[in-house]
């Protein structure tokens, strides 16, 4: 299903996007050395409920997970990259943490992810990898506009990640979003320009470049959800929800909104 939102729905999407961005920034500021992943999940739950919103994750039970997910946020540490199930783990100095949050409010969802390093240690390789996903996300957003095609976004993202030397996995990528979290079209993190669905004003997309340092192969953790790099290498993930408008792409999950 591909939804095209009307102006009223787009206004609600902006509100949801601002909520997601604000929660992520609050959680980032609280995620320090010694913070437990389960505390991050509890904080996210409290903020979602206080805002009168709903989690897109708690009851989520897709075919690729051992569902339902049962938590309010994905917390992926170091070699974990996607669908990180929160568990009893205290963050250590230098850990690379990804927080991925999807929330629905007044019938419209927004989805965003940030990667950052906890504490004072800043491994250069991890800093560079996070930067690559952020630059790829910016390139994908710049390529999105009315009349462009999904392949244009995928090509822009993949060009940045490939130039940075990272293998690219095509099993999971960006997606449409609207009244539900995951919709068509699928947006691979690499692709050919000029191909795929033609973008229209009112379309919401979640773009999410993610990489693993030295492999494109994923393995599923024993928890049935968390996806990790097959080699145990570190990973990074950046994501924004955008709205296609007559003038281009509007980022709904900017932290400054």
PDB file of N, CA and C in Angstrom, residues 119-171:
ATOM      1  N   UNK A 119      29.970   8.296  26.003  1.00  0.00           N
ATOM      2  CA  UNK A 119      31.155   8.570  26.813  1.00  0.00           C
ATOM      3  C   UNK A 119      32.181   9.425  26.113  1.00  0.00           C
ATOM      4  N   UNK A 120      33.387   9.367  26.610  1.00  0.00           N
ATOM      5  CA  UNK A 120      34.458  10.236  26.126  1.00  0.00           C
ATOM      6  C   UNK A 120      35.286   9.621  25.003  1.00  0.00           C
ATOM      7  N   UNK A 121      35.352   8.311  24.933  1.00  0.00           N
ATOM      8  CA  UNK A 121      36.131   7.657  23.880  1.00  0.00           C
ATOM      9  C   UNK A 121      35.412   7.805  22.549  1.00  0.00           C
ATOM     10  N   UNK A 122      36.143   8.230  21.528  1.00  0.00           N
ATOM     11  CA  UNK A 122      35.556   8.430  20.201  1.00  0.00           C
ATOM     12  C   UNK A 122      36.411   7.709  19.160  1.00  0.00           C
ATOM     13  N   UNK A 123      36.240   6.395  18.999  1.00  0.00           N
ATOM     14  CA  UNK A 123      37.034   5.658  18.008  1.00  0.00           C
ATOM     15  C   UNK A 123      36.864   6.275  16.620  1.00  0.00           C
ATOM     16  N   UNK A 124      37.950   6.648  15.962  1.00  0.00           N
ATOM     17  CA  UNK A 124      37.846   7.339  14.667  1.00  0.00           C
ATOM     18  C   UNK A 124      37.053   6.555  13.624  1.00  0.00           C
ATOM     19  N   UNK A 125      37.214   5.244  13.606  1.00  0.00           N
ATOM     20  CA  UNK A 125      36.499   4.440  12.617  1.00  0.00           C
ATOM     21  C   UNK A 125      34.994   4.511  12.833  1.00  0.00           C
ATOM     22  N   UNK A 126      34.583   4.543  14.088  1.00  0.00           N
ATOM     23  CA  UNK A 126      33.156   4.637  14.395  1.00  0.00           C
ATOM     24  C   UNK A 126      32.607   6.017  14.047  1.00  0.00           C
ATOM     25  N   UNK A 127      33.378   7.052  14.350  1.00  0.00           N
ATOM     26  CA  UNK A 127      32.977   8.411  14.000  1.00  0.00           C
ATOM     27  C   UNK A 127      32.788   8.533  12.491  1.00  0.00           C
ATOM     28  N   UNK A 128      33.724   7.967  11.727  1.00  0.00           N
ATOM     29  CA  UNK A 128      33.649   8.037  10.263  1.00  0.00           C
ATOM     30  C   UNK A 128      32.446   7.275   9.732  1.00  0.00           C
ATOM     31  N   UNK A 129      32.143   6.151  10.328  1.00  0.00           N
ATOM     32  CA  UNK A 129      31.018   5.340   9.857  1.00  0.00           C
ATOM     33  C   UNK A 129      29.691   6.051  10.115  1.00  0.00           C
ATOM     34  N   UNK A 130      29.534   6.632  11.293  1.00  0.00           N
ATOM     35  CA  UNK A 130      28.325   7.392  11.590  1.00  0.00           C
ATOM     36  C   UNK A 130      28.181   8.547  10.601  1.00  0.00           C
ATOM     37  N   UNK A 131      29.282   9.247  10.357  1.00  0.00           N
ATOM     38  CA  UNK A 131      29.272  10.372   9.426  1.00  0.00           C
ATOM     39  C   UNK A 131      28.854   9.932   8.032  1.00  0.00           C
ATOM     40  N   UNK A 132      29.315   8.772   7.599  1.00  0.00           N
ATOM     41  CA  UNK A 132      28.956   8.277   6.268  1.00  0.00           C
ATOM     42  C   UNK A 132      27.452   8.051   6.142  1.00  0.00           C
ATOM     43  N   UNK A 133      26.835   7.471   7.182  1.00  0.00           N
ATOM     44  CA  UNK A 133      25.388   7.255   7.105  1.00  0.00           C
ATOM     45  C   UNK A 133      24.633   8.584   7.125  1.00  0.00           C
ATOM     46  N   UNK A 134      25.129   9.559   7.869  1.00  0.00           N
ATOM     47  CA  UNK A 134      24.467  10.871   7.913  1.00  0.00           C
ATOM     48  C   UNK A 134      24.590  11.583   6.570  1.00  0.00           C
ATOM     49  N   UNK A 135      25.769  11.482   5.947  1.00  0.00           N
ATOM     50  CA  UNK A 135      25.944  12.110   4.633  1.00  0.00           C
ATOM     51  C   UNK A 135      25.113  11.402   3.571  1.00  0.00           C
ATOM     52  N   UNK A 136      25.015  10.084   3.670  1.00  0.00           N
ATOM     53  CA  UNK A 136      24.184   9.332   2.727  1.00  0.00           C
ATOM     54  C   UNK A 136      22.715   9.712   2.893  1.00  0.00           C
ATOM     55  N   UNK A 137      22.283   9.899   4.131  1.00  0.00           N
ATOM     56  CA  UNK A 137      20.906  10.310   4.384  1.00  0.00           C
ATOM     57  C   UNK A 137      20.645  11.681   3.761  1.00  0.00           C
ATOM     58  N   UNK A 138      21.557  12.607   3.946  1.00  0.00           N
ATOM     59  CA  UNK A 138      21.403  13.933   3.345  1.00  0.00           C
ATOM     60  C   UNK A 138      21.334  13.861   1.831  1.00  0.00           C
ATOM     61  N   UNK A 139      22.148  12.985   1.242  1.00  0.00           N
ATOM     62  CA  UNK A 139      22.134  12.831  -0.216  1.00  0.00           C
ATOM     63  C   UNK A 139      20.815  12.246  -0.691  1.00  0.00           C
ATOM     64  N   UNK A 140      20.291  11.270   0.046  1.00  0.00           N
ATOM     65  CA  UNK A 140      19.008  10.683  -0.316  1.00  0.00           C
ATOM     66  C   UNK A 140      17.883  11.699  -0.244  1.00  0.00           C
ATOM     67  N   UNK A 141      17.899  12.526   0.786  1.00  0.00           N
ATOM     68  CA  UNK A 141      16.878  13.559   0.946  1.00  0.00           C
ATOM     69  C   UNK A 141      16.967  14.569  -0.196  1.00  0.00           C
ATOM     70  N   UNK A 142      18.190  14.954  -0.560  1.00  0.00           N
ATOM     71  CA  UNK A 142      18.374  15.921  -1.645  1.00  0.00           C
ATOM     72  C   UNK A 142      17.863  15.377  -2.975  1.00  0.00           C
ATOM     73  N   UNK A 143      17.896  14.059  -3.140  1.00  0.00           N
ATOM     74  CA  UNK A 143      17.451  13.437  -4.394  1.00  0.00           C
ATOM     75  C   UNK A 143      15.945  13.241  -4.449  1.00  0.00           C
ATOM     76  N   UNK A 144      15.257  13.458  -3.332  1.00  0.00           N
ATOM     77  CA  UNK A 144      13.818  13.204  -3.245  1.00  0.00           C
ATOM     78  C   UNK A 144      13.036  14.482  -3.555  1.00  0.00           C
ATOM     79  N   UNK A 145      12.111  14.363  -4.469  1.00  0.00           N
ATOM     80  CA  UNK A 145      11.268  15.491  -4.819  1.00  0.00           C
ATOM     81  C   UNK A 145      10.213  15.040  -5.802  1.00  0.00           C
ATOM     82  N   UNK A 146       9.187  15.847  -6.046  1.00  0.00           N
ATOM     83  CA  UNK A 146       8.143  15.433  -6.984  1.00  0.00           C
ATOM     84  C   UNK A 146       8.721  15.189  -8.370  1.00  0.00           C
ATOM     85  N   UNK A 147       8.378  14.041  -8.939  1.00  0.00           N
ATOM     86  CA  UNK A 147       8.886  13.677 -10.253  1.00  0.00           C
ATOM     87  C   UNK A 147      10.125  12.804 -10.214  1.00  0.00           C
ATOM     88  N   UNK A 148      10.857  12.836  -9.093  1.00  0.00           N
ATOM     89  CA  UNK A 148      11.985  11.917  -8.945  1.00  0.00           C
ATOM     90  C   UNK A 148      11.450  10.510  -8.711  1.00  0.00           C
ATOM     91  N   UNK A 149      12.313   9.541  -8.773  1.00  0.00           N
ATOM     92  CA  UNK A 149      11.909   8.150  -8.573  1.00  0.00           C
ATOM     93  C   UNK A 149      12.672   7.538  -7.403  1.00  0.00           C
ATOM     94  N   UNK A 150      12.124   6.464  -6.895  1.00  0.00           N
ATOM     95  CA  UNK A 150      12.753   5.788  -5.759  1.00  0.00           C
ATOM     96  C   UNK A 150      14.204   5.448  -6.080  1.00  0.00           C
ATOM     97  N   UNK A 151      14.466   5.028  -7.290  1.00  0.00           N
ATOM     98  CA  UNK A 151      15.834   4.684  -7.670  1.00  0.00           C
ATOM     99  C   UNK A 151      16.797   5.842  -7.557  1.00  0.00           C
ATOM    100  N   UNK A 152      16.308   7.057  -7.734  1.00  0.00           N
ATOM    101  CA  UNK A 152      17.172   8.232  -7.582  1.00  0.00           C
ATOM    102  C   UNK A 152      17.645   8.373  -6.135  1.00  0.00           C
ATOM    103  N   UNK A 153      16.737   8.117  -5.198  1.00  0.00           N
ATOM    104  CA  UNK A 153      17.098   8.163  -3.775  1.00  0.00           C
ATOM    105  C   UNK A 153      18.104   7.058  -3.460  1.00  0.00           C
ATOM    106  N   UNK A 154      17.790   5.841  -3.898  1.00  0.00           N
ATOM    107  CA  UNK A 154      18.670   4.700  -3.620  1.00  0.00           C
ATOM    108  C   UNK A 154      20.062   4.926  -4.202  1.00  0.00           C
ATOM    109  N   UNK A 155      20.113   5.443  -5.412  1.00  0.00           N
ATOM    110  CA  UNK A 155      21.410   5.695  -6.046  1.00  0.00           C
ATOM    111  C   UNK A 155      22.210   6.735  -5.271  1.00  0.00           C
ATOM    112  N   UNK A 156      21.544   7.797  -4.819  1.00  0.00           N
ATOM    113  CA  UNK A 156      22.241   8.844  -4.070  1.00  0.00           C
ATOM    114  C   UNK A 156      22.801   8.296  -2.761  1.00  0.00           C
ATOM    115  N   UNK A 157      21.999   7.519  -2.055  1.00  0.00           N
ATOM    116  CA  UNK A 157      22.455   6.926  -0.800  1.00  0.00           C
ATOM    117  C   UNK A 157      23.618   5.973  -1.050  1.00  0.00           C
ATOM    118  N   UNK A 158      23.440   5.068  -1.998  1.00  0.00           N
ATOM    119  CA  UNK A 158      24.464   4.061  -2.278  1.00  0.00           C
ATOM    120  C   UNK A 158      25.772   4.657  -2.770  1.00  0.00           C
ATOM    121  N   UNK A 159      25.690   5.760  -3.499  1.00  0.00           N
ATOM    122  CA  UNK A 159      26.913   6.394  -4.004  1.00  0.00           C
ATOM    123  C   UNK A 159      27.778   6.894  -2.853  1.00  0.00           C
ATOM    124  N   UNK A 160      27.151   7.472  -1.831  1.00  0.00           N
ATOM    125  CA  UNK A 160      27.915   7.963  -0.680  1.00  0.00           C
ATOM    126  C   UNK A 160      28.488   6.807   0.126  1.00  0.00           C
ATOM    127  N   UNK A 161      27.663   5.796   0.401  1.00  0.00           N
ATOM    128  CA  UNK A 161      28.136   4.666   1.206  1.00  0.00           C
ATOM    129  C   UNK A 161      29.235   3.902   0.476  1.00  0.00           C
ATOM    130  N   UNK A 162      29.047   3.690  -0.833  1.00  0.00           N
ATOM    131  CA  UNK A 162      30.057   2.968  -1.606  1.00  0.00           C
ATOM    132  C   UNK A 162      31.368   3.727  -1.685  1.00  0.00           C
ATOM    133  N   UNK A 163      31.283   5.046  -1.877  1.00  0.00           N
ATOM    134  CA  UNK A 163      32.503   5.858  -1.959  1.00  0.00           C
ATOM    135  C   UNK A 163      33.265   5.845  -0.642  1.00  0.00           C
ATOM    136  N   UNK A 164      32.530   5.667   0.452  1.00  0.00           N
ATOM    137  CA  UNK A 164      33.172   5.599   1.767  1.00  0.00           C
ATOM    138  C   UNK A 164      33.758   4.222   2.051  1.00  0.00           C
ATOM    139  N   UNK A 165      33.504   3.256   1.170  1.00  0.00           N
ATOM    140  CA  UNK A 165      34.119   1.935   1.282  1.00  0.00           C
ATOM    141  C   UNK A 165      33.324   0.905   2.050  1.00  0.00           C
ATOM    142  N   UNK A 166      32.031   1.165   2.279  1.00  0.00           N
ATOM    143  CA  UNK A 166      31.234   0.227   3.076  1.00  0.00           C
ATOM    144  C   UNK A 166      30.436  -0.723   2.182  1.00  0.00           C
ATOM    145  N   UNK A 167      30.421  -2.023   2.513  1.00  0.00           N
ATOM    146  CA  UNK A 167      29.518  -2.950   1.824  1.00  0.00           C
ATOM    147  C   UNK A 167      28.075  -2.548   2.096  1.00  0.00           C
ATOM    148  N   UNK A 168      27.186  -2.800   1.143  1.00  0.00           N
ATOM    149  CA  UNK A 168      25.786  -2.372   1.278  1.00  0.00           C
ATOM    150  C   UNK A 168      24.871  -3.586   1.244  1.00  0.00           C
ATOM    151  N   UNK A 169      24.096  -3.734   2.302  1.00  0.00           N
ATOM    152  CA  UNK A 169      23.096  -4.797   2.384  1.00  0.00           C
ATOM    153  C   UNK A 169      21.786  -4.276   1.784  1.00  0.00           C
ATOM    154  N   UNK A 170      21.107  -5.105   1.002  1.00  0.00           N
ATOM    155  CA  UNK A 170      19.860  -4.682   0.361  1.00  0.00           C
ATOM    156  C   UNK A 170      18.629  -5.403   0.912  1.00  0.00           C
ATOM    157  N   UNK A 171      18.799  -6.179   1.998  1.00  0.00           N
ATOM    158  CA  UNK A 171      17.649  -6.866   2.586  1.00  0.00           C
ATOM    159  C   UNK A 171      16.706  -5.893   3.281  1.00  0.00           C
TER     160      UNK A 171
END
